[in-house]
PDB file of C-alpha atoms in Angstrom:
ATOM      1  CA  MET Y 160    -157.175 -96.746-125.000  1.00 43.00           C
ATOM      2  CA  GLN Y 161    -157.472 -96.678-121.235  1.00 41.00           C
ATOM      3  CA  SER Y 162    -155.284 -94.532-119.040  1.00 41.00           C
ATOM      4  CA  ILE Y 163    -153.924 -94.815-115.536  1.00 41.00           C
ATOM      5  CA  LEU Y 164    -153.634 -91.491-113.685  1.00 42.00           C
ATOM      6  CA  ARG Y 165    -150.774 -90.964-111.311  1.00 42.00           C
ATOM      7  CA  ALA Y 166    -149.959 -87.882-109.323  1.00 43.00           C
ATOM      8  CA  VAL Y 167    -146.320 -86.973-109.290  1.00 43.00           C
ATOM      9  CA  SER Y 168    -144.508 -83.992-107.726  1.00 41.00           C
ATOM     10  CA  ILE Y 169    -142.315 -81.959-110.022  1.00 42.00           C
ATOM     11  CA  PHE Y 170    -140.401 -79.190-108.241  1.00 41.00           C
ATOM     12  CA  GLY Y 171    -143.127 -78.934-105.682  1.00 42.00           C
ATOM     13  CA  ALA Y 172    -145.968 -78.878-108.289  1.00 42.00           C
ATOM     14  CA  VAL Y 173    -148.408 -81.766-108.349  1.00 43.00           C
ATOM     15  CA  VAL Y 174    -149.149 -82.987-111.868  1.00 44.00           C
ATOM     16  CA  ALA Y 175    -151.362 -85.884-112.818  1.00 43.00           C
ATOM     17  CA  LEU Y 176    -149.859 -87.908-115.678  1.00 43.00           C
ATOM     18  CA  ALA Y 177    -151.631 -90.497-117.815  1.00 43.00           C
ATOM     19  CA  TRP Y 178    -149.950 -93.769-118.800  1.00 45.00           C
ATOM     20  CA  PRO Y 179    -151.763 -95.828-121.433  1.00 46.00           C
ATOM     21  CA  THR Y 180    -152.472 -99.530-120.778  1.00 46.00           C
ATOM     22  CA  ALA Y 181    -152.918-102.333-123.212  1.00 46.00           C
ATOM     23  CA  ALA Y 182    -156.235-102.093-124.967  1.00 45.00           C
ATOM     24  CA  PRO Y 183    -158.150-104.729-126.818  1.00 47.00           C
ATOM     25  CA  ALA Y 184    -157.242-105.290-130.448  1.00 46.00           C
ATOM     26  CA  ARG Y 185    -160.461-103.656-131.599  1.00 46.00           C
ATOM     27  CA  ASP Y 186    -159.439-100.421-129.893  1.00 45.00           C
ATOM     28  CA  ARG Y 187    -155.921-100.274-131.245  1.00 45.00           C
ATOM     29  CA  ALA Y 188    -157.006 -98.710-134.475  1.00 42.00           C
ATOM     30  CA  ALA Y 189    -158.296 -95.753-132.494  1.00 46.00           C
ATOM     31  CA  SER Y 190    -154.934 -95.219-130.794  1.00 47.00           C
ATOM     32  CA  PRO Y 191    -153.429 -91.882-131.681  1.00 44.00           C
ATOM     33  CA  PRO Y 192    -150.330 -91.935-133.850  1.00 45.00           C
ATOM     34  CA  LEU Y 193    -146.941 -91.087-132.441  1.00 44.00           C
ATOM     35  CA  GLY Y 194    -146.512 -87.391-131.817  1.00 41.00           C
ATOM     36  CA  THR Y 195    -150.139 -86.756-130.983  1.00 37.00           C
ATOM     37  CA  GLU Y 196    -150.617 -84.602-127.909  1.00 38.00           C
ATOM     38  CA  VAL Y 197    -152.318 -86.178-124.960  1.00 37.00           C
ATOM     39  CA  GLY Y 198    -154.106 -84.318-122.214  1.00 41.00           C
ATOM     40  CA  VAL Y 199    -152.461 -83.552-118.926  1.00 38.00           C
ATOM     41  CA  ALA Y 200    -154.603 -83.087-115.858  1.00 41.00           C
ATOM     42  CA  VAL Y 201    -153.268 -80.236-113.772  1.00 38.00           C
ATOM     43  CA  ALA Y 202    -154.827 -77.645-111.515  1.00 43.00           C
ATOM     44  CA  THR Y 203    -156.951 -76.321-114.418  1.00 43.00           C
ATOM     45  CA  ASP Y 204    -158.351 -77.777-117.631  1.00 48.00           C
ATOM     46  CA  SER Y 205    -156.770 -75.140-119.841  1.00 49.00           C
ATOM     47  CA  PRO Y 206    -155.917 -76.469-123.351  1.00 55.00           C
ATOM     48  CA  SER Y 207    -152.962 -74.111-123.453  1.00 56.00           C
ATOM     49  CA  PRO Y 208    -149.496 -75.725-123.677  1.00 57.00           C
ATOM     50  CA  GLU Y 209    -148.616 -73.873-120.464  1.00 57.00           C
ATOM     51  CA  THR Y 210    -150.393 -73.973-117.136  1.00 55.00           C
ATOM     52  CA  TRP Y 211    -149.916 -71.913-114.007  1.00 53.00           C
ATOM     53  CA  ILE Y 212    -149.957 -73.434-110.525  1.00 52.00           C
ATOM     54  CA  GLY Y 213    -149.539 -70.791-107.910  1.00 53.00           C
ATOM     55  CA  ASP Y 214    -146.322 -68.970-108.827  1.00 50.00           C
ATOM     56  CA  LEU Y 215    -145.065 -71.821-111.152  1.00 50.00           C
ATOM     57  CA  ARG Y 216    -145.541 -72.096-114.871  1.00 51.00           C
ATOM     58  CA  ILE Y 217    -145.798 -75.679-116.260  1.00 52.00           C
ATOM     59  CA  LEU Y 218    -144.863 -76.283-119.889  1.00 51.00           C
ATOM     60  CA  ARG Y 219    -146.016 -79.421-121.611  1.00 50.00           C
ATOM     61  CA  GLN Y 220    -143.395 -81.353-123.599  1.00 49.00           C
ATOM     62  CA  GLU Y 221    -144.003 -84.725-125.256  1.00 48.00           C
ATOM     63  CA  GLN Y 222    -141.470 -87.520-125.597  1.00 48.00           C
ATOM     64  CA  PRO Y 223    -142.089 -91.004-127.106  1.00 49.00           C
ATOM     65  CA  LEU Y 224    -141.924 -93.903-124.700  1.00 45.00           C
ATOM     66  CA  PRO Y 225    -139.567 -96.776-125.498  1.00 47.00           C
ATOM     67  CA  GLN Y 226    -141.102 -99.640-127.492  1.00 48.00           C
ATOM     68  CA  VAL Y 227    -142.795-102.211-125.245  1.00 44.00           C
ATOM     69  CA  LEU Y 228    -141.983-105.887-126.152  1.00 45.00           C
ATOM     70  CA  GLY Y 229    -144.786-108.320-126.583  1.00 47.00           C
ATOM     71  CA  ALA Y 230    -147.557-109.177-128.917  1.00 43.00           C
ATOM     72  CA  ASP Y 231    -149.885-106.631-127.391  1.00 48.00           C
ATOM     73  CA  SER Y 232    -147.304-104.002-127.039  1.00 44.00           C
ATOM     74  CA  THR Y 233    -148.177-100.670-128.500  1.00 44.00           C
ATOM     75  CA  ALA Y 234    -146.417 -97.415-128.940  1.00 42.00           C
ATOM     76  CA  ALA Y 235    -147.204 -95.124-126.097  1.00 44.00           C
ATOM     77  CA  LEU Y 236    -146.698 -91.471-125.377  1.00 44.00           C
ATOM     78  CA  THR Y 237    -145.743 -89.909-122.166  1.00 46.00           C
ATOM     79  CA  THR Y 238    -146.031 -86.324-121.117  1.00 46.00           C
ATOM     80  CA  LYS Y 239    -143.235 -84.588-119.356  1.00 49.00           C
ATOM     81  CA  ALA Y 240    -144.022 -81.561-117.265  1.00 48.00           C
ATOM     82  CA  VAL Y 241    -141.334 -78.905-117.247  1.00 48.00           C
ATOM     83  CA  VAL Y 242    -141.490 -76.277-114.570  1.00 51.00           C
ATOM     84  CA  ALA Y 243    -140.130 -72.936-115.683  1.00 54.00           C
ATOM     85  CA  PRO Y 244    -139.355 -70.223-113.141  1.00 60.00           C
ATOM     86  CA  LEU Y 245    -141.355 -67.055-113.238  1.00 57.00           C
ATOM     87  CA  PRO Y 246    -139.763 -64.083-114.937  1.00 59.00           C
ATOM     88  CA  LYS Y 247    -138.141 -61.690-112.552  1.00 61.00           C
ATOM     89  CA  VAL Y 248    -140.305 -58.671-111.928  1.00 56.00           C
ATOM     90  CA  VAL Y 249    -138.509 -55.411-111.376  1.00 57.00           C
ATOM     91  CA  ALA Y 250    -140.492 -52.901-109.391  1.00 60.00           C
ATOM     92  CA  ILE Y 251    -140.301 -49.439-110.887  1.00 64.00           C
ATOM     93  CA  ALA Y 252    -141.029 -46.640-108.505  1.00 64.00           C
ATOM     94  CA  PRO Y 253    -143.518 -44.197-109.999  1.00 69.00           C
ATOM     95  CA  ARG Y 254    -142.138 -40.806-110.827  1.00 73.00           C
ATOM     96  CA  PRO Y 255    -143.737 -38.189-108.612  1.00 72.00           C
ATOM     97  CA  ALA Y 256    -145.881 -35.703-110.425  1.00 69.00           C
ATOM     98  CA  PRO Y 257    -144.454 -32.182-110.560  1.00 70.00           C
ATOM     99  CA  PRO Y 258    -145.973 -29.847-107.992  1.00 69.00           C
ATOM    100  CA  LEU Y 259    -148.847 -27.769-109.209  1.00 66.00           C
ATOM    101  CA  ARG Y 260    -147.986 -24.168-109.701  1.00 67.00           C
ATOM    102  CA  ARG Y 261    -150.695 -21.734-108.848  1.00 64.00           C
ATOM    103  CA  PRO Y 262    -151.029 -18.878-111.267  1.00 65.00           C
ATOM    104  CA  ILE Y 263    -149.847 -15.598-109.826  1.00 66.00           C
ATOM    105  CA  ALA Y 264    -152.348 -12.818-110.185  1.00 66.00           C
ATOM    106  CA  PRO Y 265    -150.933  -9.503-111.363  1.00 73.00           C
ATOM    107  CA  PRO Y 266    -150.518  -6.928-108.617  1.00 72.00           C
ATOM    108  CA  ARG Y 267    -153.477  -4.697-108.038  1.00 72.00           C
ATOM    109  CA  PRO Y 268    -152.757  -1.133-109.097  1.00 74.00           C
ATOM    110  CA  PRO Y 269    -152.783   1.362-106.249  1.00 74.00           C
ATOM    111  CA  SER Y 270    -156.056   3.068-105.654  1.00 71.00           C
ATOM    112  CA  PRO Y 271    -156.178   6.716-106.632  1.00 79.00           C
ATOM    113  CA  PRO Y 272    -155.655   9.138-103.760  1.00 79.00           C
ATOM    114  CA  ARG Y 273    -158.773  10.405-102.107  1.00 74.00           C
ATOM    115  CA  PRO Y 274    -159.642  13.992-102.886  1.00 77.00           C
ATOM    116  CA  PRO Y 275    -159.080  16.394-100.021  1.00 69.00           C
ATOM    117  CA  ALA Y 276    -162.016  17.086 -97.801  1.00 61.00           C
ATOM    118  CA  PRO Y 277    -163.982  20.075 -98.994  1.00 64.00           C
ATOM    119  CA  PRO Y 278    -163.666  23.172 -96.873  1.00 58.00           C
ATOM    120  CA  PRO Y 279    -166.497  23.832 -94.463  1.00 55.00           C
ATOM    121  CA  ALA Y 280    -169.447  25.688 -95.817  1.00 64.00           C
ATOM    122  CA  ILE Y 281    -169.162  29.413 -95.219  1.00 71.00           C
ATOM    123  CA  VAL Y 282    -171.766  30.656 -92.781  1.00 72.00           C
ATOM    124  CA  VAL Y 283    -172.101  34.430 -92.707  1.00 74.00           C
ATOM    125  CA  ALA Y 284    -173.643  35.998 -89.624  1.00 84.00           C
ATOM    126  CA  SER Y 285    -172.274  39.537 -89.606  1.00 93.00           C
ATOM    127  CA  ALA Y 286    -171.449  42.356 -91.959  1.00 95.00           C
ATOM    128  CA  GLN Y 287    -167.900  42.519 -90.625  1.00 96.00           C
ATOM    129  CA  GLN Y 288    -167.407  38.854 -91.563  1.00 97.00           C
ATOM    130  CA  SER Y 289    -168.564  39.571 -95.130  1.00 96.00           C
ATOM    131  CA  LEU Y 290    -166.022  42.378 -95.481  1.00 97.00           C
ATOM    132  CA  ILE Y 291    -163.228  40.160 -94.114  1.00 97.00           C
ATOM    133  CA  ASN Y 292    -164.046  37.399 -96.617  1.00 97.00           C
ATOM    134  CA  ALA Y 293    -164.091  39.916 -99.489  1.00 97.00           C
ATOM    135  CA  ASP Y 294    -160.638  41.096 -98.455  1.00 97.00           C
ATOM    136  CA  ARG Y 295    -159.338  37.527 -98.384  1.00 97.00           C
ATOM    137  CA  ARG Y 296    -160.820  36.584-101.759  1.00 96.00           C
ATOM    138  CA  SER Y 297    -159.163  39.597-103.340  1.00 96.00           C
ATOM    139  CA  LEU Y 298    -155.874  37.818-102.651  1.00 95.00           C
ATOM    140  CA  GLY Y 299    -157.126  34.344-103.613  1.00 96.00           C
ATOM    141  CA  LEU Y 300    -157.683  33.171-100.036  1.00 96.00           C
ATOM    142  CA  ALA Y 301    -160.664  31.127 -98.851  1.00 95.00           C
ATOM    143  CA  GLY Y 302    -163.319  32.842 -96.793  1.00 96.00           C
ATOM    144  CA  LEU Y 303    -163.780  32.283 -93.067  1.00 96.00           C
ATOM    145  CA  SER Y 304    -166.836  30.481 -91.734  1.00 95.00           C
ATOM    146  CA  TRP Y 305    -168.829  31.714 -88.778  1.00 96.00           C
ATOM    147  CA  SER Y 306    -168.198  30.245 -85.318  1.00 96.00           C
ATOM    148  CA  SER Y 307    -170.723  30.923 -82.592  1.00 95.00           C
ATOM    149  CA  CYS Y 308    -168.060  29.920 -80.039  1.00 97.00           C
ATOM    150  CA  LEU Y 309    -165.680  32.594 -81.284  1.00 97.00           C
ATOM    151  CA  SER Y 310    -168.558  35.063 -81.495  1.00 96.00           C
ATOM    152  CA  SER Y 311    -169.367  34.574 -77.791  1.00 96.00           C
ATOM    153  CA  ILE Y 312    -165.726  35.239 -76.866  1.00 97.00           C
ATOM    154  CA  ALA Y 313    -165.748  38.356 -79.081  1.00 97.00           C
ATOM    155  CA  ALA Y 314    -168.946  39.607 -77.399  1.00 96.00           C
ATOM    156  CA  GLN Y 315    -167.378  39.121 -73.955  1.00 96.00           C
ATOM    157  CA  GLN Y 316    -164.346  41.181 -75.001  1.00 96.00           C
ATOM    158  CA  ALA Y 317    -166.458  43.939 -76.591  1.00 96.00           C
ATOM    159  CA  ARG Y 318    -168.580  44.300 -73.443  1.00 95.00           C
ATOM    160  CA  ALA Y 319    -165.461  44.537 -71.284  1.00 96.00           C
ATOM    161  CA  MET Y 320    -164.054  47.335 -73.512  1.00 96.00           C
ATOM    162  CA  ALA Y 321    -167.374  49.193 -73.613  1.00 95.00           C
ATOM    163  CA  GLY Y 322    -167.579  49.025 -69.825  1.00 95.00           C
ATOM    164  CA  ALA Y 323    -164.022  50.352 -69.482  1.00 95.00           C
ATOM    165  CA  GLY Y 324    -164.520  53.000 -72.206  1.00 94.00           C
ATOM    166  CA  GLN Y 325    -161.300  51.947 -73.974  1.00 95.00           C
ATOM    167  CA  ILE Y 326    -159.922  49.213 -76.168  1.00 95.00           C
ATOM    168  CA  PHE Y 327    -157.494  46.530 -74.994  1.00 95.00           C
ATOM    169  CA  HIS Y 328    -156.702  42.858 -75.515  1.00 95.00           C
ATOM    170  CA  GLY Y 329    -157.896  40.420 -72.893  1.00 92.00           C
ATOM    171  CA  SER Y 330    -157.621  36.635 -72.807  1.00 93.00           C
ATOM    172  CA  GLY Y 331    -159.541  36.126 -76.049  1.00 93.00           C
ATOM    173  CA  VAL Y 332    -156.672  34.523 -77.982  1.00 93.00           C
ATOM    174  CA  ASN Y 333    -156.295  31.913 -75.239  1.00 95.00           C
ATOM    175  CA  GLN Y 334    -160.023  31.264 -74.947  1.00 96.00           C
ATOM    176  CA  ASP Y 335    -160.236  30.693 -78.721  1.00 96.00           C
ATOM    177  CA  TRP Y 336    -158.416  27.344 -78.312  1.00 95.00           C
ATOM    178  CA  GLY Y 337    -161.326  26.120 -76.207  1.00 96.00           C
ATOM    179  CA  CYS Y 338    -163.571  26.186 -79.285  1.00 96.00           C
ATOM    180  CA  HIS Y 339    -161.645  23.120 -80.614  1.00 95.00           C
ATOM    181  CA  LEU Y 340    -161.879  24.169 -84.249  1.00 95.00           C
ATOM    182  CA  GLY Y 341    -158.672  22.341 -85.257  1.00 92.00           C
ATOM    183  CA  SER Y 342    -156.758  25.535 -86.008  1.00 90.00           C
ATOM    184  CA  ARG Y 343    -153.030  25.942 -85.427  1.00 92.00           C
ATOM    185  CA  GLN Y 344    -153.232  29.629 -84.681  1.00 95.00           C
ATOM    186  CA  THR Y 345    -155.628  32.083 -83.056  1.00 96.00           C
ATOM    187  CA  GLY Y 346    -155.841  35.882 -83.349  1.00 96.00           C
ATOM    188  CA  GLU Y 347    -157.843  38.909 -82.244  1.00 96.00           C
ATOM    189  CA  ASN Y 348    -158.543  42.381 -83.635  1.00 97.00           C
ATOM    190  CA  VAL Y 349    -160.206  45.068 -81.477  1.00 97.00           C
ATOM    191  CA  GLY Y 350    -161.268  48.612 -82.385  1.00 95.00           C
ATOM    192  CA  VAL Y 351    -163.500  51.552 -81.531  1.00 96.00           C
ATOM    193  CA  TRP Y 352    -165.532  53.902 -83.702  1.00 94.00           C
ATOM    194  CA  GLY Y 353    -166.690  57.187 -82.238  1.00 91.00           C
ATOM    195  CA  ALA Y 354    -170.213  57.203 -83.672  1.00 87.00           C
ATOM    196  CA  GLY Y 355    -171.593  53.743 -82.887  1.00 91.00           C
ATOM    197  CA  ALA Y 356    -171.084  50.597 -85.011  1.00 93.00           C
ATOM    198  CA  ASN Y 357    -169.693  51.129 -88.505  1.00 95.00           C
ATOM    199  CA  ASP Y 358    -168.403  47.954 -90.222  1.00 95.00           C
ATOM    200  CA  GLY Y 359    -167.093  49.553 -93.445  1.00 96.00           C
ATOM    201  CA  ALA Y 360    -165.140  52.287 -91.653  1.00 96.00           C
ATOM    202  CA  ILE Y 361    -163.572  49.974 -89.061  1.00 96.00           C
ATOM    203  CA  ASN Y 362    -162.655  47.443 -91.766  1.00 97.00           C
ATOM    204  CA  SER Y 363    -160.793  50.113 -93.695  1.00 96.00           C
ATOM    205  CA  LEU Y 364    -158.838  51.033 -90.549  1.00 95.00           C
ATOM    206  CA  PHE Y 365    -157.912  47.353 -89.991  1.00 96.00           C
ATOM    207  CA  MET Y 366    -156.744  46.871 -93.603  1.00 96.00           C
ATOM    208  CA  ALA Y 367    -154.580  50.017 -93.345  1.00 96.00           C
ATOM    209  CA  SER Y 368    -152.770  48.616 -90.286  1.00 95.00           C
ATOM    210  CA  ALA Y 369    -150.189  45.917 -91.009  1.00 95.00           C
ATOM    211  CA  PRO Y 370    -150.700  43.870 -87.799  1.00 95.00           C
ATOM    212  CA  HIS Y 371    -154.531  43.926 -88.172  1.00 96.00           C
ATOM    213  CA  ARG Y 372    -154.312  43.157 -91.907  1.00 96.00           C
ATOM    214  CA  ALA Y 373    -152.064  40.154 -91.109  1.00 96.00           C
ATOM    215  CA  ASN Y 374    -154.827  38.726 -88.918  1.00 96.00           C
ATOM    216  CA  ILE Y 375    -157.472  39.264 -91.624  1.00 97.00           C
ATOM    217  CA  MET Y 376    -155.252  37.422 -94.158  1.00 97.00           C
ATOM    218  CA  GLY Y 377    -153.979  34.864 -91.657  1.00 96.00           C
ATOM    219  CA  PRO Y 378    -154.102  31.020 -91.849  1.00 96.00           C
ATOM    220  CA  TYR Y 379    -157.547  30.783 -90.266  1.00 96.00           C
ATOM    221  CA  HIS Y 380    -160.802  28.954 -91.083  1.00 95.00           C
ATOM    222  CA  TYR Y 381    -163.282  30.458 -88.627  1.00 96.00           C
ATOM    223  CA  VAL Y 382    -164.175  33.912 -87.360  1.00 97.00           C
ATOM    224  CA  GLY Y 383    -166.529  35.504 -84.815  1.00 97.00           C
ATOM    225  CA  THR Y 384    -167.331  39.216 -84.457  1.00 97.00           C
ATOM    226  CA  ALA Y 385    -169.287  41.342 -81.989  1.00 96.00           C
ATOM    227  CA  TRP Y 386    -170.183  45.076 -81.587  1.00 96.00           C
ATOM    228  CA  VAL Y 387    -171.112  46.671 -78.260  1.00 95.00           C
ATOM    229  CA  VAL Y 388    -172.019  50.366 -78.001  1.00 94.00           C
ATOM    230  CA  GLY Y 389    -170.909  51.913 -74.740  1.00 94.00           C
ATOM    231  CA  ALA Y 390    -172.598  54.504 -72.580  1.00 93.00           C
ATOM    232  CA  ASN Y 391    -170.481  57.173 -74.249  1.00 93.00           C
ATOM    233  CA  GLY Y 392    -171.958  56.328 -77.637  1.00 94.00           C
ATOM    234  CA  ASN Y 393    -168.795  54.766 -78.997  1.00 95.00           C
ATOM    235  CA  GLY Y 394    -168.919  51.461 -80.756  1.00 95.00           C
ATOM    236  CA  TYR Y 395    -166.491  48.777 -79.572  1.00 96.00           C
ATOM    237  CA  ILE Y 396    -165.755  45.781 -81.795  1.00 96.00           C
ATOM    238  CA  ALA Y 397    -163.849  42.532 -81.155  1.00 96.00           C
ATOM    239  CA  ILE Y 398    -162.965  39.987 -83.852  1.00 97.00           C
ATOM    240  CA  GLU Y 399    -161.722  36.473 -82.945  1.00 97.00           C
ATOM    241  CA  PHE Y 400    -159.879  34.287 -85.483  1.00 97.00           C
ATOM    242  CA  ALA Y 401    -159.147  30.537 -85.366  1.00 96.00           C
TER     243      ALA Y 401
END
């Protein structure tokens, strides 16, 4: 059976439909029976009963044609294209992902306190210094380290007393600050022994005197001592504390 193709517009979609024409008698036996699907030429050759053209979906639906009168009339089929609207698409906004939470590290424990700085090493340069440190340790106090700066001030004071032939306090306690030893207090002990220098004897005299003992046991860290024997044979001693 021969077909005539015609292009028709259905709701804006172009569909090519096939109408059968009369065929010779020898071909009629090959005509498809009523209800047989016939092909529809659309934008694609898909055998599916639905075809998409752009945003339109075309459904194929068959209906029998009315009987054609005449000796050569034959039953024919027509194809009706039905355009179905696209389903409505609802846009769903994506749900934002929850913010990432950074793990919180545990607090760092406080560092242990640093141990206090060790006291300065004790440098002994005189016998009088050794006796003073022994007196301090007897009461649980730290010994005093030697200071050459304090020793020079003590020597200056001892020479002045030997030259004058008597003991007295000069400006030693004020000069001690110039040694910059970090002390909060300075002190001075002076004495005289009638038979030259005698550390043990003069130390006993100092420890028996409350003001001199207070200096020996005072809040000091450094000491400097000096003996000078005068022209009269007496020994003059000066002790500087800081």
